[in-house]
CSV table of C-alpha atoms and ligand atoms in Angstrom, one decimal:
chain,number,residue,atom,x,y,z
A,1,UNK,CA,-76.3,-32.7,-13.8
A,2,UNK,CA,-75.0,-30.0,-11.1
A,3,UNK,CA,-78.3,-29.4,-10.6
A,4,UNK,CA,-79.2,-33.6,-9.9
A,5,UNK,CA,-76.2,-33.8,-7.5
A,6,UNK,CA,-77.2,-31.0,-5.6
A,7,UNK,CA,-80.8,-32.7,-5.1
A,8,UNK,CA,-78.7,-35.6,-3.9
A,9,UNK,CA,-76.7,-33.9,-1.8
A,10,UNK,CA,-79.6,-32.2,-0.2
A,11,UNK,CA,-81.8,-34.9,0.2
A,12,UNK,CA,-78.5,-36.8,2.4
A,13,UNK,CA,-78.3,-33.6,4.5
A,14,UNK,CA,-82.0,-33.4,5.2
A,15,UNK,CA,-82.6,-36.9,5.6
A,16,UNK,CA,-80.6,-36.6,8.9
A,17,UNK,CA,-83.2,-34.4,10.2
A,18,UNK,CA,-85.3,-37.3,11.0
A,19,UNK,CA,-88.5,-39.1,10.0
A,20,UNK,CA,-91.1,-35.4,10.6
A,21,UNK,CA,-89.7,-34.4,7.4
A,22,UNK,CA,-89.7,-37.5,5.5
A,23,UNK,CA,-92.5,-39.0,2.7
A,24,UNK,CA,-94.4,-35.7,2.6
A,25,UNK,CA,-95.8,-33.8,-0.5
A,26,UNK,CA,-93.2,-33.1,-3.1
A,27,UNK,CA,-90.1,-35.6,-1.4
A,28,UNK,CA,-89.1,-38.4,-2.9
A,29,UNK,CA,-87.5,-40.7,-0.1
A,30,UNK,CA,-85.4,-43.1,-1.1
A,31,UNK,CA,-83.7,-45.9,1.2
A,32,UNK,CA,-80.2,-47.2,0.1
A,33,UNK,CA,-76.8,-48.8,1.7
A,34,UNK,CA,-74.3,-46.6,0.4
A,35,UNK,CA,-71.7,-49.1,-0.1
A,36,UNK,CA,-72.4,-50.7,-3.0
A,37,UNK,CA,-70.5,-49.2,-6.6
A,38,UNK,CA,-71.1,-48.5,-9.1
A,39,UNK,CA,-74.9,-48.1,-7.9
A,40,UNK,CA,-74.6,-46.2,-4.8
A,41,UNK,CA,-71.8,-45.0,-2.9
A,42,UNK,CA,-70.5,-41.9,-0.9
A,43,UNK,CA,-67.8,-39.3,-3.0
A,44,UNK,CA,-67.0,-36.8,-0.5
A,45,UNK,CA,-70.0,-35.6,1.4
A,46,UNK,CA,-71.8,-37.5,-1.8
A,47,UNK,CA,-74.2,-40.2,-2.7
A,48,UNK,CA,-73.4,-40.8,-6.3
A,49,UNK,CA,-74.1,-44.0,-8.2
A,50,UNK,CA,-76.3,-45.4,-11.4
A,51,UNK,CA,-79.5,-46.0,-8.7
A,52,UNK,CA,-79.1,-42.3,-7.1
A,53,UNK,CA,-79.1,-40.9,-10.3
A,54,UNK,CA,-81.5,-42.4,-11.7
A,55,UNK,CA,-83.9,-42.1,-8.6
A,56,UNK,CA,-83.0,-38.1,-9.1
A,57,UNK,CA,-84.3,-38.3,-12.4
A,58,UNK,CA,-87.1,-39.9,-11.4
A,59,UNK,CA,-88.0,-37.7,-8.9
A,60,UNK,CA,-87.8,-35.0,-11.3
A,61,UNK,CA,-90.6,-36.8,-13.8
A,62,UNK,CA,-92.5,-36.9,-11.0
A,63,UNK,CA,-92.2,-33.3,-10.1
A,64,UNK,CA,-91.0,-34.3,-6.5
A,65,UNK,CA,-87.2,-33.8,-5.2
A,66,UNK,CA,-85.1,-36.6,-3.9
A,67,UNK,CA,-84.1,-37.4,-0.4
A,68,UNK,CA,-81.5,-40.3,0.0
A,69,UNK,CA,-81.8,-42.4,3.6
A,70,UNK,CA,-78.3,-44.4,3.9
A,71,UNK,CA,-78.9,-47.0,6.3
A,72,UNK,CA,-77.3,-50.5,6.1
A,73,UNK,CA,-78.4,-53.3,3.4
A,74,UNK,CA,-80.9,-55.3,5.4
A,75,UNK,CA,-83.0,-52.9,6.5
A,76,UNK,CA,-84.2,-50.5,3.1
A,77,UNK,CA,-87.3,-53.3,2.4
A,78,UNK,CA,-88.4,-52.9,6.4
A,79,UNK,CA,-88.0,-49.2,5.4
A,80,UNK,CA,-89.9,-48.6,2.5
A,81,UNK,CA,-92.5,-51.3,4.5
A,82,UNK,CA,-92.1,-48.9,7.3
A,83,UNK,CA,-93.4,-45.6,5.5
A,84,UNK,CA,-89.7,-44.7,6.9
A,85,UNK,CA,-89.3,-44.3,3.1
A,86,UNK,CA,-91.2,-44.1,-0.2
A,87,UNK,CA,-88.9,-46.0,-2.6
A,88,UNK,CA,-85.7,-48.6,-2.0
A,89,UNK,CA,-83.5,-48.7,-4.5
A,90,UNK,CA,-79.9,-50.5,-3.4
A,91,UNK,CA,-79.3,-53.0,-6.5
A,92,UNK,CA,-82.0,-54.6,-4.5
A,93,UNK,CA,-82.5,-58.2,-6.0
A,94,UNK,CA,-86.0,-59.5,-7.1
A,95,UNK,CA,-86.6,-62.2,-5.3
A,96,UNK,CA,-89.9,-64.5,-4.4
A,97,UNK,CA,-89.3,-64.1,-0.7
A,98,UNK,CA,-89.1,-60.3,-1.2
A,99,UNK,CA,-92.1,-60.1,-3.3
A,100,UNK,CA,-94.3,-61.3,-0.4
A,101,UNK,CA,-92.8,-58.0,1.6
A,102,UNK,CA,-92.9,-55.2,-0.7
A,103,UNK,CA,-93.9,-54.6,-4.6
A,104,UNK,CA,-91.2,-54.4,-6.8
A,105,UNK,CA,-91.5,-52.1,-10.5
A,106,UNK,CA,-90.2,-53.2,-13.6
A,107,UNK,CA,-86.6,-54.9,-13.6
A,108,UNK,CA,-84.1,-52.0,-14.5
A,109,UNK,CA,-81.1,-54.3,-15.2
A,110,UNK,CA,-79.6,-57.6,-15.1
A,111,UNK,CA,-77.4,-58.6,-12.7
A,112,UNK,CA,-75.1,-61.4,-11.4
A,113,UNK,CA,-73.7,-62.8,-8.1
A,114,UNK,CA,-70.2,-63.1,-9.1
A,115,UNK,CA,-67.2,-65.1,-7.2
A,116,UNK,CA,-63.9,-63.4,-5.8
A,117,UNK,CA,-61.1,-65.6,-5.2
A,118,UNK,CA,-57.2,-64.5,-4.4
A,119,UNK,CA,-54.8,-64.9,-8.3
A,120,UNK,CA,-53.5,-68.2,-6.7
A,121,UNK,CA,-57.0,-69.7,-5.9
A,122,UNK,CA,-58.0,-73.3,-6.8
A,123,UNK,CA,-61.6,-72.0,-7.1
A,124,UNK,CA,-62.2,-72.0,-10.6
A,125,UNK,CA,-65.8,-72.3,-11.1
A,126,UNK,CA,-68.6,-72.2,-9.0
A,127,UNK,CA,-68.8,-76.2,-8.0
A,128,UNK,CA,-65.6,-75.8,-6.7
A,129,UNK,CA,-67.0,-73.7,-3.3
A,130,UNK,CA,-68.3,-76.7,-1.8
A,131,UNK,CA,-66.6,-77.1,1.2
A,132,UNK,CA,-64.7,-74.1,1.5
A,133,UNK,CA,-65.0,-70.5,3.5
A,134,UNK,CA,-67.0,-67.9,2.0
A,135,UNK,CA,-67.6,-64.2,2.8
A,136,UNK,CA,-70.7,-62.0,1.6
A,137,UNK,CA,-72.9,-59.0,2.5
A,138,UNK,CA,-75.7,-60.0,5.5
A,139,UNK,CA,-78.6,-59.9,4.0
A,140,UNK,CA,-78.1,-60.3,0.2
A,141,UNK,CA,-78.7,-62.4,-2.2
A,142,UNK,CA,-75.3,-63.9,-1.9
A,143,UNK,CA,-75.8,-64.8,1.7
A,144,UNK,CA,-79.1,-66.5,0.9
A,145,UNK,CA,-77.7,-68.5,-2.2
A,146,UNK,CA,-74.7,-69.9,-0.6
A,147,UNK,CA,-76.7,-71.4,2.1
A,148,UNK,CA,-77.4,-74.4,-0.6
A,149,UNK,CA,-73.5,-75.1,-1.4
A,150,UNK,CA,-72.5,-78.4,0.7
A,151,UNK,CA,-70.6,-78.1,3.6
A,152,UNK,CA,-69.6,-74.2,3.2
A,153,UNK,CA,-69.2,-72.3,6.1
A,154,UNK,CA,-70.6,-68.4,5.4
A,155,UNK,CA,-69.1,-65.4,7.3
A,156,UNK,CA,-71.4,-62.5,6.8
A,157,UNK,CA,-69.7,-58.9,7.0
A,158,UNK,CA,-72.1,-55.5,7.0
A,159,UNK,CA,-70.5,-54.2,4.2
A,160,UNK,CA,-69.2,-56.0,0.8
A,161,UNK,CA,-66.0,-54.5,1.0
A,162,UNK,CA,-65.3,-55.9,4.8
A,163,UNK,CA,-66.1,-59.3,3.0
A,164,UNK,CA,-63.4,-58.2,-0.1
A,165,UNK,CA,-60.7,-57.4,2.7
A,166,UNK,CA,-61.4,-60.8,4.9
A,167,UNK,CA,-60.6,-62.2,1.6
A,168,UNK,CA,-57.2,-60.3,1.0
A,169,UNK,CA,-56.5,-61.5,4.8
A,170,UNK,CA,-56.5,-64.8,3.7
A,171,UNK,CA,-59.6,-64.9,6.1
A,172,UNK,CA,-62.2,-66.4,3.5
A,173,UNK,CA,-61.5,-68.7,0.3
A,174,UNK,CA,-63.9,-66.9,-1.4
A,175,UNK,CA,-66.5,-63.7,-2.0
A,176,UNK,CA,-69.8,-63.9,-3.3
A,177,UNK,CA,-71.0,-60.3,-4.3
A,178,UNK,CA,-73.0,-58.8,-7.3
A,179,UNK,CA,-70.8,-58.4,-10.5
A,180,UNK,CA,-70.7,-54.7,-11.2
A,181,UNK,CA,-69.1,-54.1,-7.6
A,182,UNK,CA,-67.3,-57.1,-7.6
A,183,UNK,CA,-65.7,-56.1,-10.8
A,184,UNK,CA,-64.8,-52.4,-9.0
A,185,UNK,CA,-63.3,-54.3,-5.8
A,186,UNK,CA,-61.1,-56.4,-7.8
A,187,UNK,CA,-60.2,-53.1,-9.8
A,188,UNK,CA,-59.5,-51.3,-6.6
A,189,UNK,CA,-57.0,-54.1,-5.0
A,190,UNK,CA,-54.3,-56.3,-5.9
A,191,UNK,CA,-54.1,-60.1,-5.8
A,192,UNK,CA,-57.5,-60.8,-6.3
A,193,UNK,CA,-59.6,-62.1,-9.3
A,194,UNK,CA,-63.2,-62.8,-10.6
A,195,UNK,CA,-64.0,-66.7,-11.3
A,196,UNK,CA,-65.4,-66.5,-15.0
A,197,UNK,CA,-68.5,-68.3,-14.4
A,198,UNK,CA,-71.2,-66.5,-12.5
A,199,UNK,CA,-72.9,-68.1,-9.6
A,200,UNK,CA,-76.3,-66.8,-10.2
A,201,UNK,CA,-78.4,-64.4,-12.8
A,202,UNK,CA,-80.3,-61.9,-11.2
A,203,UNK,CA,-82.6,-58.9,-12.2
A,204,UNK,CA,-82.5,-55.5,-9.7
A,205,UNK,CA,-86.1,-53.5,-9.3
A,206,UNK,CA,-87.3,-50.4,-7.0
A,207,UNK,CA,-89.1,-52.1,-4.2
A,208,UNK,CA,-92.2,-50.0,-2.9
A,209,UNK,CA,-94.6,-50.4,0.1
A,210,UNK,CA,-97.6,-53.2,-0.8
A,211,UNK,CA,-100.1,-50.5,0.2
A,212,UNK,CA,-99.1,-48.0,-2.2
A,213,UNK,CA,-99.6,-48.6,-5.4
A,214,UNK,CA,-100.2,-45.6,-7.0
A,215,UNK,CA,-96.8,-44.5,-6.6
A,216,UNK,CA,-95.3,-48.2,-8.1
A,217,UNK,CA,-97.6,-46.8,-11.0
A,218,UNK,CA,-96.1,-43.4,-11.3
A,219,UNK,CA,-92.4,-44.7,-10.7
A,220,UNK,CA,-92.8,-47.1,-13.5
A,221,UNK,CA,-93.8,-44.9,-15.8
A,222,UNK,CA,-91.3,-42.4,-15.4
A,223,UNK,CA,-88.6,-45.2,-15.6
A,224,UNK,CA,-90.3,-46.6,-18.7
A,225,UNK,CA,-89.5,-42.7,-20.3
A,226,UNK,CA,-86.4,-42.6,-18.6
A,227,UNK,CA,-85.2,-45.6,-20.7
A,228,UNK,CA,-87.4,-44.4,-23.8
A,229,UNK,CA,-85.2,-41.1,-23.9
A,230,UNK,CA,-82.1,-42.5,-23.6
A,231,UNK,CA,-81.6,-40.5,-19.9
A,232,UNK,CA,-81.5,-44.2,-18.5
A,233,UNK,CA,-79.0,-45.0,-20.3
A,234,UNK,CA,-77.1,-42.0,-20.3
A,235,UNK,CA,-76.6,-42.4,-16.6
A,236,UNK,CA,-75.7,-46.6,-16.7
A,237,UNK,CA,-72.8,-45.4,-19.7
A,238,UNK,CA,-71.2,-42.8,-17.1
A,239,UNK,CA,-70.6,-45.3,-14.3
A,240,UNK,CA,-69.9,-48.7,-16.6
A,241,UNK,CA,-69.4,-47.8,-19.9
A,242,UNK,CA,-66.7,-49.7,-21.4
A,243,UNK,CA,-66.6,-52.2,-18.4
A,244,UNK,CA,-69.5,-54.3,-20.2
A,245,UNK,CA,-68.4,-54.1,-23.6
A,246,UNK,CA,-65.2,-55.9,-22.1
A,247,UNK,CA,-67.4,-57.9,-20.4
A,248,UNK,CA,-69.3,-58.7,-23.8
A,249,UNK,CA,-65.5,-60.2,-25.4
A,250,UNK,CA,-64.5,-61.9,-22.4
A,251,UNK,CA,-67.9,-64.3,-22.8
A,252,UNK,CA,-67.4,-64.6,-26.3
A,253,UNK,CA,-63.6,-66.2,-26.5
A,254,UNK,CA,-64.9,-67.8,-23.3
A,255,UNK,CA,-67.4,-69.8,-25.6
A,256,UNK,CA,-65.3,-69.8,-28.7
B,301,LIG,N1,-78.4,-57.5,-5.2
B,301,LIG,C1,-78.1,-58.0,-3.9
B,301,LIG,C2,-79.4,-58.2,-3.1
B,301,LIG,O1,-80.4,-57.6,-3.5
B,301,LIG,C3,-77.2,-57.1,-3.1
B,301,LIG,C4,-77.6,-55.6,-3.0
B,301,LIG,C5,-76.7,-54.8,-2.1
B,301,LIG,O2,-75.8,-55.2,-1.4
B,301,LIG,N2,-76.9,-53.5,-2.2
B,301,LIG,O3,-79.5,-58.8,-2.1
């Protein structure tokens, strides 16, 4: 594990040497937005998370060593599109419009845009946005997918935490972000709550350039043993653990 970290932390300290050093022989280049936990975000002088762990691990079946690129959210597809970058991997949503752009491997989990509403909120499901102020991520899925709720006005922040503190200025009604952070912000601040009821399912892949696809090969193969031998896994336990088993109960009385 020391040994992954300190290919991380390498790879963040290299990576601001500039693009001559990037995508060549045995570095793995990964773009990211390093503001997005549990899946990527800075501790310390650190980039730790499920997706730069697992990328690490990758790069190791592949005999190569990782380099992480932080950049912000709406920009790691242009990047891997670029050659800026070899992989993207930013609990980066699989979506049509996206698949025109880059290739994406094999899903590696399932995901949910998830609402954020103040303890006091009247928002109770998601039907109940219409109309009313809501902040997300530029760029994300949540941006895109609350263009089609009637007469909402959308304030877009670089970051999903600036969108989380609009919302505990009483600025927005509402945030729509992916669950797994979602569930850290409201964790990390008081007076805010999740709605129950998730706005939309989603599934998370690595995106990878269109022209290369001998490495989309090689990466999904090494995931596909990563997840065989447990090490997937392994690394998804450290950073969520008992989160989804709670998770798991909350749906079930939900239903009974
Ligand atoms: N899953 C969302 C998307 O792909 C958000 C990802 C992120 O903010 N890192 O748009």
């Amino acid at each position: 594990m020391k040994k992954l970290l300190a290919a991380v932390l390498a790879g963040t300290m290299i990576s601001a040497c500039g693009a001559s050093v990037m995508a060549e022989g045995d570095v793995l280049v990964m773009a990211t937005n390093a503001e997005f936990p549990p899946y990527e975000y800075h501790e310390g002088d650190e980039i730790v998370g499920i997706d730069a762990e697992v990328a690490a691990l990758i790069a190791e079946e592949l005999g190569m060593t990782l380099e992480i690129e932080d950049m912000a959210f709406d920009s790691v597809l242009a990047a891997v599109q670029s050659g800026k970058a070899d992989i993207a991997m930013a609990g980066i949503t699989v979506t049509e419009e996206r698949k025109m752009t880059v290739n994406f491997t094999d899903p590696y989990t399932t995901a949910t845009q998830m609402i954020i509403v103040a303890e006091d909120s009247d928002i109770a499901t998601p039907d109940d946005l219409a109309g009313k102020t809501i902040g997300v991520q530029l760029g994300t899925t949540g941006d895109i997918y609350v263009e089609d709720v009637e007469d909402a006005t959308i304030e877009r922040y670089n970051k999903g935490f600036e969108a989380v503190q609009a919302l505990l200025q009483g600025k927005v009604d509402a945030v729509v972000i992916d669950g797994e952070p979602a569930k850290v912000f409201v964790e990390q601040n008081e007076g805010i709550k999740l709605v129950d009821e998730a706005f939309t399912e989603e599934e998370y892949a690595i995106a990878i350039a269109k022209d290369n696809e001998e490495l989309l090969e090689k990466v999904n193969t090494a995931l596909n043993t990563l997840k065989e031998n447990g090490k997937f896994d392994e690394v998804v336990a450290k950073y969520i653990g008992d989160g989804e088993a709670e998770e798991a109960e909350t749906e079930t009385e939900t239903e009974a």
